[in-house]
């Protein structure tokens, strides 16, 4: 077999595209651990994205249905007793009405003070509902900011290992260092794969939580106005 035949055979055996599994299996153990950690973080990010989307949609629909019934119901107390705090708007209204009952239990002596306490009670519940929705969004923010640097650490380690191989083999040929550098850069790619969806989802979901919090606050203001009118009639 001539040298031209050998070169042709080598070219035929060479891979024509990157294989992520081969890159992972051929990588240094440190780079492999970095990639595994980033993949697990990415899986958790997507679980949060799916679960939050379902939770947010369910929360918004139940609150909207409650608010619509609340303003048309003849007896809000009966509605709240039936609802049993099953939705965010119901819990906000219950906090305000519970404070109203406590403030007027011994007679209404200070209307402005009572209205202030009712407003504080509902504002506190609005904050609780917002925090409950945003409970796991911090992980998205952390992953979005940290994952690229974790991937970069794996890349730096892999490149250091490639240069170490140059010293061990006394060979600076690109064929010696290229595989190691490819495997190292794969860690950065996985870091970006985990970080980009996390950043997009965090920004999107934070906006949705803020909008829902503003919606609950407007509902609380309307409840307070209704309570104020009831006090004036008393």
mmCIF file of N, CA and C in Angstrom, residues 92-149:
data_model
loop_
_atom_site.group_PDB
_atom_site.id
_atom_site.type_symbol
_atom_site.label_atom_id
_atom_site.label_comp_id
_atom_site.label_asym_id
_atom_site.label_seq_id
_atom_site.Cartn_x
_atom_site.Cartn_y
_atom_site.Cartn_z
ATOM 1 N N UNK A 92 -55.558 37.003 50.037
ATOM 2 C CA UNK A 92 -55.391 38.448 50.242
ATOM 3 C C UNK A 92 -56.669 39.052 50.814
ATOM 4 N N UNK A 93 -57.815 38.706 50.221
ATOM 5 C CA UNK A 93 -59.089 39.219 50.735
ATOM 6 C C UNK A 93 -59.343 38.739 52.154
ATOM 7 N N UNK A 94 -59.022 37.475 52.435
ATOM 8 C CA UNK A 94 -59.229 36.939 53.787
ATOM 9 C C UNK A 94 -58.377 37.677 54.807
ATOM 10 N N UNK A 95 -57.145 38.031 54.443
ATOM 11 C CA UNK A 95 -56.280 38.769 55.364
ATOM 12 C C UNK A 95 -56.884 40.127 55.698
ATOM 13 N N UNK A 96 -57.431 40.814 54.685
ATOM 14 C CA UNK A 96 -58.039 42.107 54.935
ATOM 15 C C UNK A 96 -59.309 42.009 55.761
ATOM 16 N N UNK A 97 -60.176 41.041 55.457
ATOM 17 C CA UNK A 97 -61.432 40.909 56.191
ATOM 18 C C UNK A 97 -61.202 40.413 57.619
ATOM 19 N N UNK A 98 -60.201 39.573 57.811
ATOM 20 C CA UNK A 98 -59.874 39.142 59.178
ATOM 21 C C UNK A 98 -59.409 40.318 60.029
ATOM 22 N N UNK A 99 -58.607 41.191 59.441
ATOM 23 C CA UNK A 99 -58.161 42.377 60.165
ATOM 24 C C UNK A 99 -59.333 43.333 60.405
ATOM 25 N N UNK A 100 -60.249 43.402 59.454
ATOM 26 C CA UNK A 100 -61.442 44.228 59.634
ATOM 27 C C UNK A 100 -62.266 43.738 60.817
ATOM 28 N N UNK A 101 -62.431 42.425 60.930
ATOM 29 C CA UNK A 101 -63.198 41.882 62.068
ATOM 30 C C UNK A 101 -62.500 42.158 63.390
ATOM 31 N N UNK A 102 -61.196 42.011 63.420
ATOM 32 C CA UNK A 102 -60.470 42.283 64.668
ATOM 33 C C UNK A 102 -60.534 43.759 65.041
ATOM 34 N N UNK A 103 -60.462 44.630 64.037
ATOM 35 C CA UNK A 103 -60.456 46.070 64.321
ATOM 36 C C UNK A 103 -61.819 46.583 64.748
ATOM 37 N N UNK A 104 -62.894 45.904 64.343
ATOM 38 C CA UNK A 104 -64.246 46.373 64.672
ATOM 39 C C UNK A 104 -64.931 45.489 65.718
ATOM 40 N N UNK A 105 -64.194 44.564 66.280
ATOM 41 C CA UNK A 105 -64.791 43.636 67.241
ATOM 42 C C UNK A 105 -65.341 44.369 68.460
ATOM 43 N N UNK A 106 -64.612 45.359 68.939
ATOM 44 C CA UNK A 106 -65.048 46.114 70.123
ATOM 45 C C UNK A 106 -65.625 47.471 69.737
ATOM 46 N N UNK A 107 -66.037 47.584 68.473
ATOM 47 C CA UNK A 107 -66.564 48.859 68.013
ATOM 48 C C UNK A 107 -65.503 49.644 67.255
ATOM 49 N N UNK A 108 -65.947 50.426 66.300
ATOM 50 C CA UNK A 108 -65.034 51.185 65.464
ATOM 51 C C UNK A 108 -64.720 52.520 66.133
ATOM 52 N N UNK A 109 -63.508 52.628 66.676
ATOM 53 C CA UNK A 109 -63.105 53.850 67.363
ATOM 54 C C UNK A 109 -62.200 54.728 66.510
ATOM 55 N N UNK A 110 -61.377 54.098 65.676
ATOM 56 C CA UNK A 110 -60.419 54.846 64.856
ATOM 57 C C UNK A 110 -60.489 54.302 63.429
ATOM 58 N N UNK A 111 -61.291 54.965 62.605
ATOM 59 C CA UNK A 111 -61.478 54.471 61.234
ATOM 60 C C UNK A 111 -60.179 54.474 60.443
ATOM 61 N N UNK A 112 -59.422 55.560 60.516
ATOM 62 C CA UNK A 112 -58.184 55.649 59.747
ATOM 63 C C UNK A 112 -57.166 54.613 60.209
ATOM 64 N N UNK A 113 -57.100 54.406 61.508
ATOM 65 C CA UNK A 113 -56.187 53.388 62.031
ATOM 66 C C UNK A 113 -56.581 51.999 61.568
ATOM 67 N N UNK A 114 -57.904 51.735 61.567
ATOM 68 C CA UNK A 114 -58.386 50.426 61.119
ATOM 69 C C UNK A 114 -58.079 50.215 59.637
ATOM 70 N N UNK A 115 -58.316 51.249 58.814
ATOM 71 C CA UNK A 115 -58.020 51.135 57.383
ATOM 72 C C UNK A 115 -56.533 50.916 57.137
ATOM 73 N N UNK A 116 -55.700 51.569 57.941
ATOM 74 C CA UNK A 116 -54.257 51.388 57.791
ATOM 75 C C UNK A 116 -53.847 49.958 58.121
ATOM 76 N N UNK A 117 -54.410 49.407 59.186
ATOM 77 C CA UNK A 117 -54.074 48.026 59.559
ATOM 78 C C UNK A 117 -54.585 47.032 58.509
ATOM 79 N N UNK A 118 -55.759 47.296 57.960
ATOM 80 C CA UNK A 118 -56.294 46.413 56.914
ATOM 81 C C UNK A 118 -55.387 46.451 55.677
ATOM 82 N N UNK A 119 -54.944 47.661 55.313
ATOM 83 C CA UNK A 119 -54.050 47.789 54.161
ATOM 84 C C UNK A 119 -52.738 47.055 54.398
ATOM 85 N N UNK A 120 -52.197 47.179 55.603
ATOM 86 C CA UNK A 120 -50.945 46.498 55.932
ATOM 87 C C UNK A 120 -51.108 44.975 55.883
ATOM 88 N N UNK A 121 -52.246 44.497 56.380
ATOM 89 C CA UNK A 121 -52.493 43.053 56.374
ATOM 90 C C UNK A 121 -52.542 42.517 54.951
ATOM 91 N N UNK A 122 -53.226 43.226 54.066
ATOM 92 C CA UNK A 122 -53.329 42.748 52.686
ATOM 93 C C UNK A 122 -52.009 42.915 51.937
ATOM 94 N N UNK A 123 -51.286 44.015 52.193
ATOM 95 C CA UNK A 123 -49.987 44.194 51.543
ATOM 96 C C UNK A 123 -49.015 43.096 51.959
ATOM 97 N N UNK A 124 -49.066 42.731 53.244
ATOM 98 C CA UNK A 124 -48.218 41.643 53.715
ATOM 99 C C UNK A 124 -48.548 40.331 53.032
ATOM 100 N N UNK A 125 -49.852 40.063 52.834
ATOM 101 C CA UNK A 125 -50.255 38.824 52.174
ATOM 102 C C UNK A 125 -49.874 38.836 50.693
ATOM 103 N N UNK A 126 -49.959 40.008 50.063
ATOM 104 C CA UNK A 126 -49.526 40.128 48.667
ATOM 105 C C UNK A 126 -48.039 39.781 48.545
ATOM 106 N N UNK A 127 -47.237 40.274 49.495
ATOM 107 C CA UNK A 127 -45.804 39.965 49.478
ATOM 108 C C UNK A 127 -45.551 38.476 49.690
ATOM 109 N N UNK A 128 -46.338 37.864 50.568
ATOM 110 C CA UNK A 128 -46.206 36.425 50.811
ATOM 111 C C UNK A 128 -46.507 35.641 49.540
ATOM 112 N N UNK A 129 -47.578 36.013 48.851
ATOM 113 C CA UNK A 129 -47.949 35.317 47.619
ATOM 114 C C UNK A 129 -46.880 35.488 46.544
ATOM 115 N N UNK A 130 -46.304 36.676 46.445
ATOM 116 C CA UNK A 130 -45.251 36.921 45.479
ATOM 117 C C UNK A 130 -44.010 36.094 45.792
ATOM 118 N N UNK A 131 -43.625 36.062 47.071
ATOM 119 C CA UNK A 131 -42.459 35.266 47.473
ATOM 120 C C UNK A 131 -42.692 33.781 47.232
ATOM 121 N N UNK A 132 -43.924 33.340 47.457
ATOM 122 C CA UNK A 132 -44.234 31.923 47.254
ATOM 123 C C UNK A 132 -44.091 31.551 45.776
ATOM 124 N N UNK A 133 -44.509 32.429 44.885
ATOM 125 C CA UNK A 133 -44.386 32.157 43.457
ATOM 126 C C UNK A 133 -42.926 32.167 43.005
ATOM 127 N N UNK A 134 -42.157 33.112 43.553
ATOM 128 C CA UNK A 134 -40.769 33.294 43.104
ATOM 129 C C UNK A 134 -39.784 32.440 43.881
ATOM 130 N N UNK A 135 -40.289 31.462 44.614
ATOM 131 C CA UNK A 135 -39.453 30.698 45.541
ATOM 132 C C UNK A 135 -38.231 30.083 44.872
ATOM 133 N N UNK A 136 -38.398 29.460 43.688
ATOM 134 C CA UNK A 136 -37.301 28.734 43.056
ATOM 135 C C UNK A 136 -36.645 29.492 41.903
ATOM 136 N N UNK A 137 -37.046 30.737 41.710
ATOM 137 C CA UNK A 137 -36.456 31.502 40.617
ATOM 138 C C UNK A 137 -35.008 31.880 40.898
ATOM 139 N N UNK A 138 -34.624 31.910 42.181
ATOM 140 C CA UNK A 138 -33.241 32.235 42.511
ATOM 141 C C UNK A 138 -32.271 31.222 41.920
ATOM 142 N N UNK A 139 -32.714 29.969 41.800
ATOM 143 C CA UNK A 139 -31.836 28.962 41.200
ATOM 144 C C UNK A 139 -31.581 29.286 39.730
ATOM 145 N N UNK A 140 -32.593 29.802 39.035
ATOM 146 C CA UNK A 140 -32.400 30.198 37.646
ATOM 147 C C UNK A 140 -31.377 31.334 37.539
ATOM 148 N N UNK A 141 -31.490 32.304 38.433
ATOM 149 C CA UNK A 141 -30.546 33.421 38.408
ATOM 150 C C UNK A 141 -29.133 32.944 38.718
ATOM 151 N N UNK A 142 -29.013 32.057 39.708
ATOM 152 C CA UNK A 142 -27.692 31.538 40.069
ATOM 153 C C UNK A 142 -27.079 30.743 38.930
ATOM 154 N N UNK A 143 -27.878 29.876 38.317
ATOM 155 C CA UNK A 143 -27.370 29.073 37.201
ATOM 156 C C UNK A 143 -26.971 29.964 36.031
ATOM 157 N N UNK A 144 -27.791 30.956 35.739
ATOM 158 C CA UNK A 144 -27.491 31.844 34.622
ATOM 159 C C UNK A 144 -26.204 32.623 34.802
ATOM 160 N N UNK A 145 -25.868 32.968 36.041
ATOM 161 C CA UNK A 145 -24.663 33.761 36.286
ATOM 162 C C UNK A 145 -23.424 32.904 36.547
ATOM 163 N N UNK A 146 -23.603 31.695 37.085
ATOM 164 C CA UNK A 146 -22.461 30.877 37.501
ATOM 165 C C UNK A 146 -22.067 29.842 36.453
ATOM 166 N N UNK A 147 -23.051 29.266 35.738
ATOM 167 C CA UNK A 147 -22.769 28.152 34.823
ATOM 168 C C UNK A 147 -21.685 28.474 33.792
ATOM 169 N N UNK A 148 -21.680 29.663 33.153
ATOM 170 C CA UNK A 148 -20.601 29.933 32.193
ATOM 171 C C UNK A 148 -19.217 29.886 32.818
ATOM 172 N N UNK A 149 -19.099 30.345 34.070
ATOM 173 C CA UNK A 149 -17.790 30.334 34.724
ATOM 174 C C UNK A 149 -17.382 28.925 35.138
#
